[in-house]
PDB file of C-alpha atoms in Angstrom:
ATOM      1  CA  MET A   6      66.315 -66.078  28.192  1.00  0.00           C
ATOM      2  CA  ARG A   7      63.004 -67.806  27.617  1.00  0.00           C
ATOM      3  CA  ASP A   8      61.769 -69.788  30.620  1.00  0.00           C
ATOM      4  CA  ALA A   9      60.892 -73.234  29.261  1.00  0.00           C
ATOM      5  CA  GLY A  10      58.601 -73.917  32.186  1.00  0.00           C
ATOM      6  CA  ALA A  11      56.595 -70.697  31.881  1.00  0.00           C
ATOM      7  CA  PRO A  12      53.865 -72.069  29.557  1.00  0.00           C
ATOM      8  CA  SER A  13      53.288 -75.060  31.839  1.00  0.00           C
ATOM      9  CA  ARG A  14      53.020 -72.891  34.936  1.00  0.00           C
ATOM     10  CA  ALA A  15      50.702 -70.500  33.106  1.00  0.00           C
ATOM     11  CA  LEU A  16      48.492 -73.399  32.041  1.00  0.00           C
ATOM     12  CA  LEU A  17      48.334 -74.640  35.626  1.00  0.00           C
ATOM     13  CA  ARG A  18      47.427 -71.169  36.897  1.00  0.00           C
ATOM     14  CA  ALA A  19      44.780 -70.848  34.198  1.00  0.00           C
ATOM     15  CA  VAL A  20      43.236 -74.190  35.131  1.00  0.00           C
ATOM     16  CA  LEU A  21      43.242 -73.366  38.837  1.00  0.00           C
ATOM     17  CA  LEU A  22      41.710 -69.931  38.276  1.00  0.00           C
ATOM     18  CA  GLY A  23      39.057 -71.271  35.937  1.00  0.00           C
ATOM     19  CA  ALA A  24      38.187 -74.073  38.355  1.00  0.00           C
ATOM     20  CA  ALA A  25      37.977 -71.713  41.330  1.00  0.00           C
ATOM     21  CA  VAL A  26      35.592 -69.322  39.579  1.00  0.00           C
ATOM     22  CA  ALA A  27      33.579 -72.098  37.907  1.00  0.00           C
ATOM     23  CA  LEU A  28      33.107 -74.070  41.135  1.00  0.00           C
ATOM     24  CA  PRO A  29      30.056 -72.014  42.199  1.00  0.00           C
ATOM     25  CA  VAL A  30      28.574 -72.634  38.737  1.00  0.00           C
ATOM     26  CA  VAL A  31      28.927 -76.369  39.206  1.00  0.00           C
ATOM     27  CA  ALA A  32      27.454 -76.112  42.702  1.00  0.00           C
ATOM     28  CA  LEU A  33      24.475 -74.157  41.387  1.00  0.00           C
ATOM     29  CA  ALA A  34      23.986 -76.692  38.592  1.00  0.00           C
ATOM     30  CA  VAL A  35      23.864 -79.524  41.123  1.00  0.00           C
ATOM     31  CA  VAL A  36      21.433 -77.570  43.298  1.00  0.00           C
ATOM     32  CA  VAL A  37      19.007 -76.701  40.502  1.00  0.00           C
ATOM     33  CA  ARG A  38      19.172 -80.213  39.062  1.00  0.00           C
ATOM     34  CA  GLY A  39      18.376 -81.574  42.511  1.00  0.00           C
ATOM     35  CA  GLY A  40      15.463 -79.172  42.941  1.00  0.00           C
ATOM     36  CA  SER A  41      16.620 -77.555  46.182  1.00  0.00           C
ATOM     37  CA  ASN A  42      13.500 -76.102  47.811  1.00  0.00           C
ATOM     38  CA  ASP A  43      15.260 -72.993  49.117  1.00  0.00           C
ATOM     39  CA  VAL A  44      16.819 -72.092  45.776  1.00  0.00           C
ATOM     40  CA  VAL A  45      13.651 -72.909  43.841  1.00  0.00           C
ATOM     41  CA  ARG A  46      11.511 -70.799  46.142  1.00  0.00           C
ATOM     42  CA  PHE A  47      13.907 -67.860  45.922  1.00  0.00           C
ATOM     43  CA  ASP A  48      14.178 -68.135  42.127  1.00  0.00           C
ATOM     44  CA  GLU A  49      10.444 -68.381  41.574  1.00  0.00           C
ATOM     45  CA  SER A  50       9.465 -65.620  43.990  1.00  0.00           C
ATOM     46  CA  THR A  51      12.086 -63.281  42.532  1.00  0.00           C
ATOM     47  CA  VAL A  52      10.976 -63.878  38.953  1.00  0.00           C
ATOM     48  CA  VAL A  53       7.333 -63.294  39.885  1.00  0.00           C
ATOM     49  CA  ALA A  54       8.175 -60.015  41.631  1.00  0.00           C
ATOM     50  CA  ALA A  55      10.464 -58.919  38.780  1.00  0.00           C
ATOM     51  CA  THR A  56       7.903 -59.599  36.045  1.00  0.00           C
ATOM     52  CA  ASP A  57       5.182 -57.841  38.057  1.00  0.00           C
ATOM     53  CA  LEU A  58       7.428 -54.776  38.067  1.00  0.00           C
ATOM     54  CA  THR A  59       8.036 -55.034  34.321  1.00  0.00           C
ATOM     55  CA  ARG A  60       4.368 -55.618  33.556  1.00  0.00           C
ATOM     56  CA  ALA A  61       3.436 -52.478  35.454  1.00  0.00           C
ATOM     57  CA  SER A  62       5.672 -50.297  33.268  1.00  0.00           C
ATOM     58  CA  PRO A  63       5.289 -50.531  29.466  1.00  0.00           C
ATOM     59  CA  ALA A  64       8.271 -48.208  29.036  1.00  0.00           C
ATOM     60  CA  LEU A  65      10.470 -50.510  31.133  1.00  0.00           C
ATOM     61  CA  ARG A  66       9.329 -53.540  29.166  1.00  0.00           C
ATOM     62  CA  THR A  67      10.124 -51.815  25.866  1.00  0.00           C
ATOM     63  CA  ALA A  68      13.592 -50.834  27.118  1.00  0.00           C
ATOM     64  CA  LEU A  69      14.292 -54.363  28.365  1.00  0.00           C
ATOM     65  CA  VAL A  70      13.263 -55.974  25.073  1.00  0.00           C
ATOM     66  CA  LEU A  71      15.458 -53.495  23.183  1.00  0.00           C
ATOM     67  CA  TRP A  72      18.398 -54.229  25.510  1.00  0.00           C
ATOM     68  CA  GLN A  73      17.805 -57.954  24.983  1.00  0.00           C
ATOM     69  CA  ASP A  74      18.049 -57.493  21.226  1.00  0.00           C
ATOM     70  CA  VAL A  75      21.169 -55.312  21.459  1.00  0.00           C
ATOM     71  CA  LEU A  76      22.962 -57.970  23.500  1.00  0.00           C
ATOM     72  CA  ALA A  77      21.767 -60.881  21.358  1.00  0.00           C
ATOM     73  CA  PRO A  78      24.556 -63.341  20.399  1.00  0.00           C
ATOM     74  CA  ARG A  79      24.038 -62.674  16.692  1.00  0.00           C
ATOM     75  CA  TRP A  80      25.184 -59.093  17.253  1.00  0.00           C
ATOM     76  CA  LEU A  81      27.836 -59.623  19.926  1.00  0.00           C
ATOM     77  CA  ASN A  82      29.477 -62.770  18.551  1.00  0.00           C
ATOM     78  CA  LEU A  83      29.072 -62.199  14.829  1.00  0.00           C
ATOM     79  CA  VAL A  84      29.344 -58.412  14.505  1.00  0.00           C
ATOM     80  CA  VAL A  85      30.722 -56.570  17.557  1.00  0.00           C
ATOM     81  CA  VAL A  86      33.507 -58.980  18.531  1.00  0.00           C
ATOM     82  CA  PRO A  87      34.885 -59.433  14.973  1.00  0.00           C
ATOM     83  CA  LEU A  88      34.779 -55.677  14.302  1.00  0.00           C
ATOM     84  CA  VAL A  89      36.623 -54.762  17.510  1.00  0.00           C
ATOM     85  CA  CYS A  90      39.164 -57.526  16.877  1.00  0.00           C
ATOM     86  CA  LEU A  91      39.727 -56.206  13.352  1.00  0.00           C
ATOM     87  CA  TRP A  92      40.126 -52.648  14.680  1.00  0.00           C
ATOM     88  CA  ALA A  93      42.627 -53.723  17.334  1.00  0.00           C
ATOM     89  CA  TRP A  94      44.664 -55.698  14.810  1.00  0.00           C
ATOM     90  CA  ARG A  95      44.710 -53.267  11.897  1.00  0.00           C
ATOM     91  CA  ARG A  96      44.777 -49.956  13.806  1.00  0.00           C
ATOM     92  CA  HIS A  97      46.955 -50.876  16.793  1.00  0.00           C
ATOM     93  CA  GLY A  98      48.850 -54.009  15.772  1.00  0.00           C
ATOM     94  CA  LEU A  99      47.307 -56.127  18.539  1.00  0.00           C
ATOM     95  CA  GLY A 100      47.129 -59.232  16.393  1.00  0.00           C
ATOM     96  CA  ALA A 101      47.849 -61.789  19.100  1.00  0.00           C
ATOM     97  CA  ARG A 102      45.313 -60.240  21.456  1.00  0.00           C
ATOM     98  CA  ALA A 103      42.707 -60.048  18.699  1.00  0.00           C
ATOM     99  CA  ALA A 104      43.113 -63.745  17.933  1.00  0.00           C
ATOM    100  CA  TRP A 105      42.929 -64.521  21.663  1.00  0.00           C
ATOM    101  CA  ALA A 106      39.744 -62.483  22.170  1.00  0.00           C
ATOM    102  CA  GLY A 107      37.945 -64.008  19.197  1.00  0.00           C
ATOM    103  CA  ALA A 108      38.925 -67.560  20.131  1.00  0.00           C
ATOM    104  CA  THR A 109      38.000 -67.039  23.789  1.00  0.00           C
ATOM    105  CA  VAL A 110      34.511 -65.741  23.024  1.00  0.00           C
ATOM    106  CA  ALA A 111      33.880 -68.553  20.521  1.00  0.00           C
ATOM    107  CA  ALA A 112      35.098 -71.264  22.893  1.00  0.00           C
ATOM    108  CA  GLY A 113      33.164 -69.771  25.799  1.00  0.00           C
ATOM    109  CA  TRP A 114      29.975 -69.696  23.776  1.00  0.00           C
ATOM    110  CA  ALA A 115      30.366 -73.371  22.918  1.00  0.00           C
ATOM    111  CA  LEU A 116      31.009 -74.148  26.580  1.00  0.00           C
ATOM    112  CA  GLN A 117      27.841 -72.442  27.794  1.00  0.00           C
ATOM    113  CA  LEU A 118      25.815 -74.293  25.154  1.00  0.00           C
ATOM    114  CA  ALA A 119      27.271 -77.557  26.431  1.00  0.00           C
ATOM    115  CA  ALA A 120      26.373 -76.571  30.005  1.00  0.00           C
ATOM    116  CA  LYS A 121      22.789 -75.874  28.944  1.00  0.00           C
ATOM    117  CA  GLY A 122      22.607 -79.302  27.349  1.00  0.00           C
ATOM    118  CA  LEU A 123      23.887 -80.998  30.487  1.00  0.00           C
ATOM    119  CA  VAL A 124      21.660 -79.229  33.025  1.00  0.00           C
ATOM    120  CA  GLN A 125      18.479 -79.054  30.914  1.00  0.00           C
ATOM    121  CA  ARG A 126      16.633 -76.702  33.264  1.00  0.00           C
ATOM    122  CA  ALA A 127      13.207 -75.536  32.109  1.00  0.00           C
ATOM    123  CA  ARG A 128      12.547 -71.836  31.645  1.00  0.00           C
ATOM    124  CA  PRO A 129      10.408 -69.997  34.209  1.00  0.00           C
ATOM    125  CA  VAL A 130       6.680 -70.459  33.712  1.00  0.00           C
ATOM    126  CA  ILE A 131       5.042 -67.102  34.340  1.00  0.00           C
ATOM    127  CA  GLU A 132       1.326 -66.370  34.125  1.00  0.00           C
ATOM    128  CA  ASP A 133       0.787 -63.500  31.681  1.00  0.00           C
ATOM    129  CA  ALA A 134       4.470 -63.643  30.678  1.00  0.00           C
ATOM    130  CA  VAL A 135       6.090 -60.440  29.437  1.00  0.00           C
ATOM    131  CA  ALA A 136       8.579 -62.259  27.150  1.00  0.00           C
ATOM    132  CA  HIS A 137       9.447 -65.713  25.869  1.00  0.00           C
ATOM    133  CA  ALA A 138      12.741 -67.385  24.964  1.00  0.00           C
ATOM    134  CA  PRO A 139      13.599 -70.808  23.530  1.00  0.00           C
ATOM    135  CA  GLY A 140      15.977 -73.425  24.890  1.00  0.00           C
ATOM    136  CA  SER A 141      17.184 -74.364  28.341  1.00  0.00           C
ATOM    137  CA  SER A 142      17.445 -71.919  31.209  1.00  0.00           C
ATOM    138  CA  PHE A 143      20.720 -72.732  33.018  1.00  0.00           C
ATOM    139  CA  PRO A 144      23.086 -70.980  32.608  1.00  0.00           C
ATOM    140  CA  SER A 145      21.841 -67.790  30.995  1.00  0.00           C
ATOM    141  CA  GLY A 146      23.365 -67.520  27.534  1.00  0.00           C
ATOM    142  CA  HIS A 147      22.834 -63.757  27.424  1.00  0.00           C
ATOM    143  CA  ALA A 148      24.564 -63.269  30.773  1.00  0.00           C
ATOM    144  CA  ALA A 149      27.451 -65.582  29.881  1.00  0.00           C
ATOM    145  CA  GLY A 150      27.874 -64.225  26.362  1.00  0.00           C
ATOM    146  CA  THR A 151      27.725 -60.583  27.408  1.00  0.00           C
ATOM    147  CA  THR A 152      30.219 -61.162  30.219  1.00  0.00           C
ATOM    148  CA  MET A 153      32.654 -62.975  27.947  1.00  0.00           C
ATOM    149  CA  ALA A 154      32.413 -60.461  25.110  1.00  0.00           C
ATOM    150  CA  ALA A 155      32.616 -57.400  27.363  1.00  0.00           C
ATOM    151  CA  LEU A 156      35.588 -58.664  29.374  1.00  0.00           C
ATOM    152  CA  ALA A 157      37.482 -60.068  26.385  1.00  0.00           C
ATOM    153  CA  LEU A 158      37.070 -56.884  24.344  1.00  0.00           C
ATOM    154  CA  THR A 159      38.110 -54.714  27.282  1.00  0.00           C
ATOM    155  CA  VAL A 160      41.282 -56.758  27.736  1.00  0.00           C
ATOM    156  CA  LEU A 161      41.877 -56.668  23.982  1.00  0.00           C
ATOM    157  CA  ALA A 162      41.571 -52.889  23.714  1.00  0.00           C
ATOM    158  CA  TRP A 163      43.341 -52.061  26.999  1.00  0.00           C
ATOM    159  CA  PRO A 164      46.838 -51.340  25.533  1.00  0.00           C
ATOM    160  CA  ALA A 165      45.314 -48.988  22.948  1.00  0.00           C
ATOM    161  CA  LEU A 166      43.343 -46.922  25.484  1.00  0.00           C
ATOM    162  CA  ARG A 167      44.432 -43.892  27.459  1.00  0.00           C
ATOM    163  CA  ARG A 168      43.304 -43.284  31.038  1.00  0.00           C
ATOM    164  CA  ARG A 169      39.900 -41.847  30.143  1.00  0.00           C
ATOM    165  CA  GLY A 170      39.271 -44.602  27.624  1.00  0.00           C
ATOM    166  CA  ARG A 171      40.086 -47.238  30.219  1.00  0.00           C
ATOM    167  CA  VAL A 172      37.682 -45.713  32.737  1.00  0.00           C
ATOM    168  CA  THR A 173      34.981 -45.624  30.061  1.00  0.00           C
ATOM    169  CA  ALA A 174      35.678 -49.223  29.045  1.00  0.00           C
ATOM    170  CA  VAL A 175      35.345 -50.459  32.641  1.00  0.00           C
ATOM    171  CA  ALA A 176      32.100 -48.500  33.097  1.00  0.00           C
ATOM    172  CA  VAL A 177      30.581 -49.811  29.857  1.00  0.00           C
ATOM    173  CA  THR A 178      31.648 -53.371  30.658  1.00  0.00           C
ATOM    174  CA  THR A 179      30.084 -53.200  34.113  1.00  0.00           C
ATOM    175  CA  LEU A 180      26.859 -51.708  32.743  1.00  0.00           C
ATOM    176  CA  ALA A 181      26.608 -54.358  30.038  1.00  0.00           C
ATOM    177  CA  ILE A 182      27.157 -57.279  32.427  1.00  0.00           C
ATOM    178  CA  VAL A 183      24.820 -56.023  35.158  1.00  0.00           C
ATOM    179  CA  GLY A 184      22.250 -54.905  32.603  1.00  0.00           C
ATOM    180  CA  ALA A 185      22.213 -58.274  30.851  1.00  0.00           C
ATOM    181  CA  ALA A 186      21.697 -60.123  34.130  1.00  0.00           C
ATOM    182  CA  ALA A 187      18.887 -57.824  35.283  1.00  0.00           C
ATOM    183  CA  ASP A 188      17.224 -57.883  31.869  1.00  0.00           C
ATOM    184  CA  ARG A 189      16.833 -61.663  31.838  1.00  0.00           C
ATOM    185  CA  VAL A 190      15.158 -61.795  35.244  1.00  0.00           C
ATOM    186  CA  LEU A 191      12.952 -58.725  34.707  1.00  0.00           C
ATOM    187  CA  LEU A 192      11.689 -60.236  31.445  1.00  0.00           C
ATOM    188  CA  GLY A 193      11.028 -63.530  33.228  1.00  0.00           C
ATOM    189  CA  VAL A 194      13.047 -65.683  30.835  1.00  0.00           C
ATOM    190  CA  HIS A 195      15.658 -66.705  33.421  1.00  0.00           C
ATOM    191  CA  TYR A 196      15.888 -67.356  37.144  1.00  0.00           C
ATOM    192  CA  PRO A 197      18.383 -65.389  39.256  1.00  0.00           C
ATOM    193  CA  SER A 198      20.549 -68.490  39.671  1.00  0.00           C
ATOM    194  CA  ASP A 199      20.730 -68.782  35.866  1.00  0.00           C
ATOM    195  CA  VAL A 200      22.176 -65.305  35.426  1.00  0.00           C
ATOM    196  CA  VAL A 201      24.562 -65.689  38.362  1.00  0.00           C
ATOM    197  CA  ALA A 202      25.863 -68.906  36.817  1.00  0.00           C
ATOM    198  CA  GLY A 203      26.138 -67.335  33.374  1.00  0.00           C
ATOM    199  CA  THR A 204      28.073 -64.350  34.681  1.00  0.00           C
ATOM    200  CA  LEU A 205      30.465 -66.501  36.722  1.00  0.00           C
ATOM    201  CA  LEU A 206      31.003 -68.810  33.751  1.00  0.00           C
ATOM    202  CA  GLY A 207      31.917 -65.823  31.592  1.00  0.00           C
ATOM    203  CA  VAL A 208      34.394 -64.558  34.188  1.00  0.00           C
ATOM    204  CA  ALA A 209      35.926 -68.028  34.530  1.00  0.00           C
ATOM    205  CA  VAL A 210      36.380 -68.482  30.780  1.00  0.00           C
ATOM    206  CA  VAL A 211      37.949 -65.080  30.115  1.00  0.00           C
ATOM    207  CA  GLY A 212      40.051 -65.080  33.293  1.00  0.00           C
ATOM    208  CA  ALA A 213      41.508 -68.535  32.733  1.00  0.00           C
ATOM    209  CA  SER A 214      42.047 -67.902  29.035  1.00  0.00           C
ATOM    210  CA  TYR A 215      43.884 -64.638  29.652  1.00  0.00           C
ATOM    211  CA  VAL A 216      46.157 -66.140  32.303  1.00  0.00           C
ATOM    212  CA  GLY A 217      47.117 -68.801  29.788  1.00  0.00           C
ATOM    213  CA  PHE A 218      47.580 -66.225  27.026  1.00  0.00           C
ATOM    214  CA  ARG A 219      49.834 -64.011  29.122  1.00  0.00           C
ATOM    215  CA  GLY A 220      51.957 -66.923  30.268  1.00  0.00           C
ATOM    216  CA  ARG A 221      52.680 -68.449  26.894  1.00  0.00           C
ATOM    217  CA  GLY A 222      56.206 -66.970  27.026  1.00  0.00           C
ATOM    218  CA  THR A 223      58.294 -64.234  28.579  1.00  0.00           C
ATOM    219  CA  HIS A 224      57.883 -61.992  25.523  1.00  0.00           C
ATOM    220  CA  ASP A 225      54.420 -60.719  24.736  1.00  0.00           C
ATOM    221  CA  PRO A 226      54.407 -58.875  21.387  1.00  0.00           C
ATOM    222  CA  ASP A 227      51.226 -57.051  22.342  1.00  0.00           C
ATOM    223  CA  ALA A 228      52.399 -55.900  25.782  1.00  0.00           C
ATOM    224  CA  ALA A 229      54.457 -52.976  24.485  1.00  0.00           C
ATOM    225  CA  PRO A 230      52.891 -49.906  22.839  1.00  0.00           C
ATOM    226  CA  VAL A 231      52.895 -49.954  19.045  1.00  0.00           C
ATOM    227  CA  SER A 232      52.683 -46.206  18.601  1.00  0.00           C
ATOM    228  CA  ALA A 233      54.076 -43.178  20.382  1.00  0.00           C
ATOM    229  CA  GLY A 234      52.120 -42.128  23.420  1.00  0.00           C
ATOM    230  CA  ARG A 235      50.161 -45.353  23.725  1.00  0.00           C
ATOM    231  CA  PRO A 236      49.918 -46.688  27.298  1.00  0.00           C
ATOM    232  CA  GLU A 237      51.631 -49.873  28.327  1.00  0.00           C
ATOM    233  CA  GLY A 238      49.746 -53.146  27.993  1.00  0.00           C
ATOM    234  CA  ALA A 239      47.554 -54.641  30.668  1.00  0.00           C
TER     235      ALA A 239
END
């Protein structure tokens, strides 16, 4: 029998989880808006050291710029996410999960844009900069967007993957998230606190959204395998 209170409890859990993970983001936003000397000194010294390292290696700079372009929102949000969602829906019947993943990434992207507008932190100013980027600095859109897309697509594809595929998915997701964060600081277009906030925001959005998605009822049409031999859902 369907538990009438399940959606409400799931919503509460989603809100609590999202708030718990997002709390450090809010704290960092308050700190950077207030110009905390300790955080500012750490951010600025780290960016200077990181860009010195990048400037000393043309090959590293080329790789970082390429990685930046690969993880650009126009590719992740408009190409990669829709294609994986379409594959999961048409090939494996994961329609509900596909809709969830697409909506979560879109909503999360709008949320990080709103956060940028509220905080309005200036980008790092680096002498002999190795890269430039427009817009506000906090939180990092690349870090947030990559985290949201990588996590949402991993959750989406999880029921369709076998053991090796799941290990690969976790490895690729970790590499993408860590690589996006490092890339922004090494190119000098974000402070460390920006990428930490962006990553945490991405985790908060996907985590809270998935808790709500899973708790919308006792029967999840995407939780059971849709073809013989497919592993059980996440």
